[in-house]
Coordinates of C-alpha atoms in Angstrom, one line a residue:
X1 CA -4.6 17.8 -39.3
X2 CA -7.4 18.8 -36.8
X3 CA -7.5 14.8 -34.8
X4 CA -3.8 15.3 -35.3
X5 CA -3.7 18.2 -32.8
X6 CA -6.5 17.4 -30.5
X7 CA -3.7 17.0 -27.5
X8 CA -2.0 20.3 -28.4
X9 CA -5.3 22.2 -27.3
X10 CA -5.2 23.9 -24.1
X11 CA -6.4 21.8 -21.1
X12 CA -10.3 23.4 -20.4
X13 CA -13.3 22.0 -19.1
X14 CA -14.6 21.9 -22.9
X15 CA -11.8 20.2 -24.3
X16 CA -12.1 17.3 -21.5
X17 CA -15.4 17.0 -21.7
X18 CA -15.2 16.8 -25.5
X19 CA -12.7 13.1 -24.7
X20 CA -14.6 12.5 -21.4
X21 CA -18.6 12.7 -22.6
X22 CA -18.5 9.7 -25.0
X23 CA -16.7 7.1 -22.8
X24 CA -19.2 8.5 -19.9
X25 CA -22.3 8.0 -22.2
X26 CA -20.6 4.7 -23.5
X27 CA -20.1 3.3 -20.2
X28 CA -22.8 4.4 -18.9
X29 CA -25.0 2.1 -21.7
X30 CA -22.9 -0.5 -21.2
X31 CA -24.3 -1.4 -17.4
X32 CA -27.7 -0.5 -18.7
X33 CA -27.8 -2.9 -21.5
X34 CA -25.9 -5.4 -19.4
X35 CA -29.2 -5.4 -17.4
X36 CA -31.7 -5.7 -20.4
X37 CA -29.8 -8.5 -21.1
X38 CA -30.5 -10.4 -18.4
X39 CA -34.2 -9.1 -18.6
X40 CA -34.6 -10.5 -22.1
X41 CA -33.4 -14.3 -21.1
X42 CA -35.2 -14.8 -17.6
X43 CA -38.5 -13.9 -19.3
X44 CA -38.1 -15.3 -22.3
X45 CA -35.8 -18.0 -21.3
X46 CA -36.6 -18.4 -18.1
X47 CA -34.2 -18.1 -14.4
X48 CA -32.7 -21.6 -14.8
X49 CA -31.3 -20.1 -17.8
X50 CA -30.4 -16.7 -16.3
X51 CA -28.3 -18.4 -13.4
X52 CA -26.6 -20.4 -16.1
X53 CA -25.1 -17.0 -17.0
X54 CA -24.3 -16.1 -13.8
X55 CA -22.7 -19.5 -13.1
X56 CA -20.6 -19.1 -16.5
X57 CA -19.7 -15.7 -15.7
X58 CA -16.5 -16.5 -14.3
X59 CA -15.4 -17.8 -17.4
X60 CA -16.9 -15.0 -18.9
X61 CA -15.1 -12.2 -17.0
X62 CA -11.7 -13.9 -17.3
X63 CA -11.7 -13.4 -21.6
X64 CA -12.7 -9.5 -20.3
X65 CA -10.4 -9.0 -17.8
X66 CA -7.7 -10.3 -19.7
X67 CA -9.0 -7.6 -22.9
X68 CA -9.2 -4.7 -20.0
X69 CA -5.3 -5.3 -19.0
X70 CA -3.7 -5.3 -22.4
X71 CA -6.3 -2.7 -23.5
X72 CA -5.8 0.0 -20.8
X73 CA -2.3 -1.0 -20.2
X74 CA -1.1 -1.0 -24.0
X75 CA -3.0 2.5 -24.7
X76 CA -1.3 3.9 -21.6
X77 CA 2.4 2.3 -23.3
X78 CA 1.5 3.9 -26.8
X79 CA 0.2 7.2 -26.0
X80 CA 3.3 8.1 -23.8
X81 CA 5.1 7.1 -26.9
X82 CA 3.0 9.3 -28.9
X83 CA 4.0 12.0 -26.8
X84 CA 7.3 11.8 -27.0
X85 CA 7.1 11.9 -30.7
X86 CA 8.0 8.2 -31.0
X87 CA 5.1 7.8 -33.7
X88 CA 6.2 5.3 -35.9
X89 CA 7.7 3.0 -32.9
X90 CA 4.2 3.4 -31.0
X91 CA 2.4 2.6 -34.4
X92 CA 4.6 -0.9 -34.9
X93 CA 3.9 -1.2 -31.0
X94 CA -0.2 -0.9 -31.6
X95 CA 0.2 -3.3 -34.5
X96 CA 2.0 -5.9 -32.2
X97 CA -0.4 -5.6 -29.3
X98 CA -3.4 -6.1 -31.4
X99 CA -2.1 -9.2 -33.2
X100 CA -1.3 -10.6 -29.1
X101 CA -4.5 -9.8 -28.4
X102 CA -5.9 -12.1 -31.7
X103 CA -3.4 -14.8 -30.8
X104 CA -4.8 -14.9 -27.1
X105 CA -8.1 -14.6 -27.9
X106 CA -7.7 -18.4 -30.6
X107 CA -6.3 -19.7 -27.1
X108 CA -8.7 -18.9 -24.8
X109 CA -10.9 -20.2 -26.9
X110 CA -9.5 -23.4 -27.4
X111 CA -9.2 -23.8 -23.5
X112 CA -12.5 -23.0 -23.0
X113 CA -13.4 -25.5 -25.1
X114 CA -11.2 -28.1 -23.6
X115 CA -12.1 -27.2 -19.7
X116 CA -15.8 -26.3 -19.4
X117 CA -16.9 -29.7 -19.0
X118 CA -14.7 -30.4 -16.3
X119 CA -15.3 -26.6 -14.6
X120 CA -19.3 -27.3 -14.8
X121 CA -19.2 -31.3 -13.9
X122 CA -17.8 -30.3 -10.8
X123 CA -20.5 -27.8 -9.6
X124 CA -23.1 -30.7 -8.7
X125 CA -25.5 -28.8 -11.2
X126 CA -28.9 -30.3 -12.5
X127 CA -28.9 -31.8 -15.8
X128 CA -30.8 -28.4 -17.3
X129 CA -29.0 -25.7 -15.7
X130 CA -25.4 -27.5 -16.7
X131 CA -27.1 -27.9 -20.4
X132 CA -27.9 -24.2 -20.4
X133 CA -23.8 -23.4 -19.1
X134 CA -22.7 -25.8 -21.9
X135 CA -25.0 -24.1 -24.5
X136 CA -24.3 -20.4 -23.5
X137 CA -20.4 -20.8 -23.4
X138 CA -20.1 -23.2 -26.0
X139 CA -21.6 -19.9 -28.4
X140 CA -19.9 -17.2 -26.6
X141 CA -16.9 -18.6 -26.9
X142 CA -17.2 -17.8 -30.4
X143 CA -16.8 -14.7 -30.4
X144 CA -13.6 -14.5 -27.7
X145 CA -11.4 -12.8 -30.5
X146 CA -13.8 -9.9 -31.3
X147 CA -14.5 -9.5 -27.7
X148 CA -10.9 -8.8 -27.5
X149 CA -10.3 -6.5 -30.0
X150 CA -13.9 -4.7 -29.3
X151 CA -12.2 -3.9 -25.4
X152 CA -9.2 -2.7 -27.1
X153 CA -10.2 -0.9 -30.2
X154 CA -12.8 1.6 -27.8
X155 CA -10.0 2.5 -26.0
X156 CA -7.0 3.1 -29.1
X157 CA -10.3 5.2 -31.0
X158 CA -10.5 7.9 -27.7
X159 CA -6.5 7.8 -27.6
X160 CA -7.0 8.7 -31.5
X161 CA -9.0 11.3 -31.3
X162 CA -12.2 9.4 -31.9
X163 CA -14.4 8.7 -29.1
X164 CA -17.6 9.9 -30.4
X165 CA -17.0 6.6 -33.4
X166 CA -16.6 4.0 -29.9
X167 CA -19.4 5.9 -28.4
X168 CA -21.6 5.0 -31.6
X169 CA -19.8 1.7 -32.4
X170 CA -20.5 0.9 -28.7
X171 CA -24.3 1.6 -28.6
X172 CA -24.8 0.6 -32.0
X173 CA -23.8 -2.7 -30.6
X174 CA -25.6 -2.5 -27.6
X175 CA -28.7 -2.0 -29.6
X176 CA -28.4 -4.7 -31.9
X177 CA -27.7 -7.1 -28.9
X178 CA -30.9 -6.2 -27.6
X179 CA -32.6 -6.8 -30.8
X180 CA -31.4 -9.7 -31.5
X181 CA -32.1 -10.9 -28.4
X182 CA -35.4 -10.8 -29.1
X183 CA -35.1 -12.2 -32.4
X184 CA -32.9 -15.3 -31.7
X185 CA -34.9 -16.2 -28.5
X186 CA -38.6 -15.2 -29.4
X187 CA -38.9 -15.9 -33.0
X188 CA -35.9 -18.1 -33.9
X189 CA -36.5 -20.2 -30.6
X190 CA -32.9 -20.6 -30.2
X191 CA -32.8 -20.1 -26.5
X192 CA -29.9 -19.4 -24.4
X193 CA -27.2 -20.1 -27.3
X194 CA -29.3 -17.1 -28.7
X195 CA -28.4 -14.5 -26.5
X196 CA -25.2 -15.6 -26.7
X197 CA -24.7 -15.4 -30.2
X198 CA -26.3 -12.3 -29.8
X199 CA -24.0 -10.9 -27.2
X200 CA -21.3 -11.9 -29.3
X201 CA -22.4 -10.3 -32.6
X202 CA -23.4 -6.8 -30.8
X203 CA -19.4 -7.1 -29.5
X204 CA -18.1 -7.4 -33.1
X205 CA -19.8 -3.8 -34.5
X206 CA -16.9 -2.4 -32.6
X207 CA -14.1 -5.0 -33.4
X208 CA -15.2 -4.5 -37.3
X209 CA -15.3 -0.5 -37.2
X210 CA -11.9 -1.2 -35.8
X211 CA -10.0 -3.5 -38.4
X212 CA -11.4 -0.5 -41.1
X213 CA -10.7 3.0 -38.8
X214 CA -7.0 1.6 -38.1
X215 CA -6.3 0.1 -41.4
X216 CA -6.3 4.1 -42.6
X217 CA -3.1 6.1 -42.7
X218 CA -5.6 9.2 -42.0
X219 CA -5.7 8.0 -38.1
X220 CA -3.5 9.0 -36.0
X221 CA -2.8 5.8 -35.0
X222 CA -2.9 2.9 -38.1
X223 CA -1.3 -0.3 -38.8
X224 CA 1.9 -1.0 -40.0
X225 CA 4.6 -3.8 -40.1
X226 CA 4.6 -4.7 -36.1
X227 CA 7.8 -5.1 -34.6
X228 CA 7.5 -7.7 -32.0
X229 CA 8.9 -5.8 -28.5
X230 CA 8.2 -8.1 -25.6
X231 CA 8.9 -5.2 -23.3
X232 CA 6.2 -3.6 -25.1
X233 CA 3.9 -6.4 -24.1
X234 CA 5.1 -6.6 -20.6
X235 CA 4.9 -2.9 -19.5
X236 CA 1.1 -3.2 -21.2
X237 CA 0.7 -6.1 -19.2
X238 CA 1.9 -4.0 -15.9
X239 CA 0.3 -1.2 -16.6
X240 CA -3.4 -3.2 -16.9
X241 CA -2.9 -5.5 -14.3
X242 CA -4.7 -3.1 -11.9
X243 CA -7.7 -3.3 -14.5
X244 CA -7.8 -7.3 -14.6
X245 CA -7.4 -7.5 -11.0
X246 CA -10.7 -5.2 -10.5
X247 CA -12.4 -7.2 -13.5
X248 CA -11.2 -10.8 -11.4
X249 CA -12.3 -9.6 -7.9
X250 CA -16.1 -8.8 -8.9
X251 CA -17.5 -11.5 -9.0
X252 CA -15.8 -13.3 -5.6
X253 CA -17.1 -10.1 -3.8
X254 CA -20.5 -10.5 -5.3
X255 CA -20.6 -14.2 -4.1
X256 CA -19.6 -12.9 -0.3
X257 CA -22.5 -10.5 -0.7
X258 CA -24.7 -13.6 -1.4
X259 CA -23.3 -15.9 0.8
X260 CA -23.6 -13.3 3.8
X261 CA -27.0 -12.4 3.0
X262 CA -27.8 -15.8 2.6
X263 CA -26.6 -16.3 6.5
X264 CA -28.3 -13.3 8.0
X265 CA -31.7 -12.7 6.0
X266 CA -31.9 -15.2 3.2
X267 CA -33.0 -15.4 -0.3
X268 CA -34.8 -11.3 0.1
X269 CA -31.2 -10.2 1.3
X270 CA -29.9 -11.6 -2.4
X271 CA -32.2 -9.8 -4.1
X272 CA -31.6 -6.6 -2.5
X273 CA -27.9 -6.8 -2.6
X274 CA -29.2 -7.4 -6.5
X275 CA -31.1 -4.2 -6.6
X276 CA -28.0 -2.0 -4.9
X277 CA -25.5 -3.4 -7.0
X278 CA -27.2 -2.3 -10.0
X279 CA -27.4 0.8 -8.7
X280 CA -23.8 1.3 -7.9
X281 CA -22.8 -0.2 -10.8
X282 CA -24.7 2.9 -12.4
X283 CA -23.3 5.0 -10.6
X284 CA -19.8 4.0 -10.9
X285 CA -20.4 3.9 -15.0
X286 CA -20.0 7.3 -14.8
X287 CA -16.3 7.9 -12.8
X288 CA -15.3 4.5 -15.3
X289 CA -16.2 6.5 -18.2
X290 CA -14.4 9.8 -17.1
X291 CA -11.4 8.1 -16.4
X292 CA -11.1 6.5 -19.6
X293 CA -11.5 9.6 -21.3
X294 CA -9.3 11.2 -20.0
X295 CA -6.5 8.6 -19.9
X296 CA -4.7 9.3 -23.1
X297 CA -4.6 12.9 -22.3
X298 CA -2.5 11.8 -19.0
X299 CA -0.7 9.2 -21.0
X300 CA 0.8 12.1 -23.7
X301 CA 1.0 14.9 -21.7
X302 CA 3.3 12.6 -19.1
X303 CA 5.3 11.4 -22.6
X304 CA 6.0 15.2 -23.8
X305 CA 6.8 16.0 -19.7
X306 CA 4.3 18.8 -20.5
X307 CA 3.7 19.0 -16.8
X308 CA 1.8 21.9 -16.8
X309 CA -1.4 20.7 -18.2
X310 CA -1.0 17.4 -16.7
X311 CA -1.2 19.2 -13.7
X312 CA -4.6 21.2 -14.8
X313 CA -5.9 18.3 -16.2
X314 CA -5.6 16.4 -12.7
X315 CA -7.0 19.5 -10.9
X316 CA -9.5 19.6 -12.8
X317 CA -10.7 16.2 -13.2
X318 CA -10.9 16.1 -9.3
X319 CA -13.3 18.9 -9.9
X320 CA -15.4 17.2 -12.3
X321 CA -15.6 14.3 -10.0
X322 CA -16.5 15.9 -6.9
X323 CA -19.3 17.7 -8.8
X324 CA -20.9 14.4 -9.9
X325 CA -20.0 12.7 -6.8
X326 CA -22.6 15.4 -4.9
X327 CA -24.9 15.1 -7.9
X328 CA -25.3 11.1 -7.4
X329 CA -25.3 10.8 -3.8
X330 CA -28.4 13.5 -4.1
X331 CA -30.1 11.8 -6.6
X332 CA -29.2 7.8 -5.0
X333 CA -31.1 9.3 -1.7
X334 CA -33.8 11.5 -3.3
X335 CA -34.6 8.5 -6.2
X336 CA -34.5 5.8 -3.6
X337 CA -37.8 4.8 -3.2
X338 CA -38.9 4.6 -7.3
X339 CA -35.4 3.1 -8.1
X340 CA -36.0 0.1 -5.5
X341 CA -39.9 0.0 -6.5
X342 CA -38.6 -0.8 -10.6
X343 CA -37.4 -4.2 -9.1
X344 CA -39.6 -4.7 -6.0
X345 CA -43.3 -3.9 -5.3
X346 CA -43.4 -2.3 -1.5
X347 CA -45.5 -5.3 0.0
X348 CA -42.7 -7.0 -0.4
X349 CA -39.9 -7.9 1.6
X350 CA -37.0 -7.1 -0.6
X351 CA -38.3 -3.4 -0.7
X352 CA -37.9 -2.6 2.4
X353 CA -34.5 -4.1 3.0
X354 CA -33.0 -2.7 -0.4
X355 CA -34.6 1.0 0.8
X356 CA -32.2 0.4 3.6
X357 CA -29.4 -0.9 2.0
X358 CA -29.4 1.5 -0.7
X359 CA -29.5 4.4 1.4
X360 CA -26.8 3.2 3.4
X361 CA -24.6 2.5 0.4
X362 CA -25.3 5.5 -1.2
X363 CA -22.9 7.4 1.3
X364 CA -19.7 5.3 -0.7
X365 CA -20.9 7.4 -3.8
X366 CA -18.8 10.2 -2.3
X367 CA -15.4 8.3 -2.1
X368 CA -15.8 5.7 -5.4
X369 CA -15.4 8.2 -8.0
X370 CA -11.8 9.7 -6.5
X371 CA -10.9 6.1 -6.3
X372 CA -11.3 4.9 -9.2
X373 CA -9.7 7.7 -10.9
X374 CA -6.8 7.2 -8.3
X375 CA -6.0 4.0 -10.0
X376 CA -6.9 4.8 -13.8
X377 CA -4.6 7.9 -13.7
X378 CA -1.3 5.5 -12.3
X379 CA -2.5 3.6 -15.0
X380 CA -2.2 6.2 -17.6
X381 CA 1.3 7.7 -16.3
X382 CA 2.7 3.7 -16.5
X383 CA 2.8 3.0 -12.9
X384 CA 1.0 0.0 -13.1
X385 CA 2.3 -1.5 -9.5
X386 CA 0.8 1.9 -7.9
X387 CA -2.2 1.4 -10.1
X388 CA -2.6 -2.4 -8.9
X389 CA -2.5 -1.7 -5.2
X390 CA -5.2 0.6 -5.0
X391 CA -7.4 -1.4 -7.4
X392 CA -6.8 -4.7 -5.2
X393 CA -6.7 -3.3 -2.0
X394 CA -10.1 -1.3 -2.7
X395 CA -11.9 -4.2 -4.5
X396 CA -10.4 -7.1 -2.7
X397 CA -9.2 -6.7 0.6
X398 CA -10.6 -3.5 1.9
X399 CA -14.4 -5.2 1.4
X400 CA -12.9 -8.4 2.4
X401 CA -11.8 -7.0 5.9
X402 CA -15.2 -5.0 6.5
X403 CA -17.5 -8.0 5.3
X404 CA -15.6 -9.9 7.6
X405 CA -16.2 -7.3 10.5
X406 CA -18.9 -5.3 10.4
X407 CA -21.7 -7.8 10.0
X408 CA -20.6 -9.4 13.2
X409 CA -20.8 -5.9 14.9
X410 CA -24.0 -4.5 13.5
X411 CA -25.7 -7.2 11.9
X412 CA -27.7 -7.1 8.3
X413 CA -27.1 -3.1 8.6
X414 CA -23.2 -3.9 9.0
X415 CA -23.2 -5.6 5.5
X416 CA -24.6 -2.3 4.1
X417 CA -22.1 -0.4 5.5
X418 CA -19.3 -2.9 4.6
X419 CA -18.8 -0.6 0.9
X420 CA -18.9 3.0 1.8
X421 CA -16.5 1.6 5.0
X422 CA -14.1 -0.2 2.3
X423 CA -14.0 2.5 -0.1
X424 CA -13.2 5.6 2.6
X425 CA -10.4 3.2 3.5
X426 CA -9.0 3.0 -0.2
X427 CA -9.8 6.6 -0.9
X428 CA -7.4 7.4 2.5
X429 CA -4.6 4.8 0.4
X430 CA -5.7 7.0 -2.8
X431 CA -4.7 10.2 -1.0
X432 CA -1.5 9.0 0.2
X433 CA -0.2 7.9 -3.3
X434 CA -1.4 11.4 -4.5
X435 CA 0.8 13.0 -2.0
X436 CA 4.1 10.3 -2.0
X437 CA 4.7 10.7 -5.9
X438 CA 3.0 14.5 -6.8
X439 CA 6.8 15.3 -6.9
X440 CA 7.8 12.7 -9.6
X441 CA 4.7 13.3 -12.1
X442 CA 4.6 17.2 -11.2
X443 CA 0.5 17.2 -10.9

């Protein structure tokens, strides 16, 4: 069968594209309507609301960072199996992880239910800004089991052969999010709980497209009778924990953003670092969505020791990624002005500061693609400790040592410079992993 055979084709630019194009475009959607979100409830909510959701999203990130390590780290586990023509065992394998992932997602929930008064009492909020945490979490909470399985179920559709279905489940959801945004908020008046009933519902296209695509026998990978491996589970856990960590560490370095902002410009300097993140977070859609495309490839050709085009398809990738690396930092300096101007008129303050900042942070556009591909590739080839250290050390303590510094030297520029500082750092750590174990994966 044709998806049966999609890993026996030789390794071109044409065939990577065909797995690499849809998690790019996917990805890529994802940040965008991660924005329009936000859009839709501070206008028609209002920005008490909005910082509700900012003040729940640690909560929030730990149900997805959890999804990202047994997603990434279980397709990396299956696929090798799938390569070494372990089928059957990688099938019973899939089956097990999924129901794990259904069985953490009913805790979670429960605990969130049981610790979010305590989590939000103790933040000395006002009375309508902890109403709108209780209200948003309370309804996204919900939805913690399809959030699960929508994380996992785009990932095991590219490793089967299927990523232009995640690519449509995921913007199918993505639009229906949107509209119901509008919907629940403008005309059902249901406020914050709105969105998040919203969010939740655009998360479960993908979970439902799931339970039906692997319930076939026609996929390459389908249910069957799990057989419950806790090996299984703890290499996926291992593999993904470089993911989770990533996922975890976000949102402490975007409070030391704020907080040193806060310090050496104020309230302006917030909303700049605001207006760059976005941008990188663009930006770095892009390397995200290449490396998960190409991730099962890695993963099978590793199982079947097929180290030829594992090789080639490393090689290559690096290619790809220096091309778009060139390609953003040209546009991130050329598009500068009109990209800062969508968020900030030029009277302002912000504008000029976030003109600054961005060109300054454009320059880590050249390092953050190889970077993250240095960790997603460990990933794939089930070297999750490998995979961990250069995730932590780029997203953790690299910026935490040059947010630390370099402000103190230069100043407000110094806190611009403190990401293209932290990721040359972690791309020198990338390099040196390439070179210490080329010998053991042959790339």
């Amino acid at each position: 069968m044709e998806r049966e055979n999609v890993y026996e084709k030789p390794v071109t630019l044409g065939n990577i594209l065909k797995f690499a194009i849809p998690t790019i475009a996917m990805s890529v959607f994802m940040s965008f309507y991660t924005m329009v979100d936000g859009l839709f409830v501070s206008n028609l909510v209002g920005t008490k609301a909005l910082s509700a959701i900012n003040l729940a999203a640690p909560l929030i990130q730990l149900v997805t960072a959890i999804s990202t390590m047994l997603a990434t780290g279980g397709s990396a586990v299956i696929m090798k199996k799938m390569g070494e023509q372990k089928s059957e065992e990688a099938k019973e394998d899939f089956t097990f992880l999924i129901l794990v992932n259904v069985v953490t997602g009913f805790v979670m929930c429960g605990l969130g239910y049981l610790l979010m008064d305590k989590v939000f009492a103790g933040m000395g909020l006002s009375a309508d800004v902890s109403g709108y945490c209780m209200e948003y979490l309370s309804r996204y909470l919900l939805f913690t089991v399809p959030v699960l399985l929508m994380n996992n179920f785009s990932l095991y559709m590219i490793a089967s052969g299927r990523a232009t279905l995640s690519l449509i489940c995921s913007v199918a959801g993505g639009v229906l999010n949107m509209v119901l945004d509008y919907v629940f908020i403008a005309i059902f008046g249901m406020g914050i709980g709105g969105a998040a009933v919203a969010t939740g519902i655009g998360y479960s296209v993908t979970a439902v497209a799931g339970l039906f695509v692997f319930s076939s026998k026609k996929s390459l990978l389908h249910f069957k009778k799990p057989v419950i491996r806790f090996r299984v589970l703890a290499n996926a856990a291992a593999n993904g924990c470089s993911e989770m960590a990533t996922a975890l560490v976000t949102g402490i370095i975007t409070m030391m953003f704020n907080w040193t902002m806060l310090r050496y410009v104020g309230e302006d300097g917030v909303a700049a670092v605001t207006i760059i993140m976005y941008v990188l977070m663009f930006a770095s859609s892009l390397y995200t969505g290449y490396s998960y495309g190409v991730a099962p490839m890695l993963s099978y050709y590793y199982g079947g020791q097929d180290n030829i085009k594992l090789k080639k398809l490393v090689c290559t990738s690096l290619k790809v990624i220096a091309v778009i690396s060139i390609i953003t930092v040209a546009a991130s300096f050329i598009m500068t002005k009109p990209l800062v101007s969508v968020f900030a008129r030029p009277d302002n303050p912000v504008y000029g500061l976030a003109v600054t900042g961005n060109r300054i942070c454009t320059i880590a556009l050249f390092f953050i693609g190889f970077n993250i591909f240095a960790s997603g590739m460990f990933t794939a080839l089930s070297n999750g400790a490998v995979s961990a250290i250069l995730a932590f050390s780029r997203s953790f303590l690299f910026m935490l040592i040059t947010m630390l510094v370099l402000p103190v030297v230069f100043g407000v520029n110094g806190i611009w410079m403190a990401t293209p500082v932290a990721e040359l750092m972690a791309l020198a750590l990338s390099l040196g992993m390439f070179i210490i174990y080329r010998k053991k994966y042959h790339y």
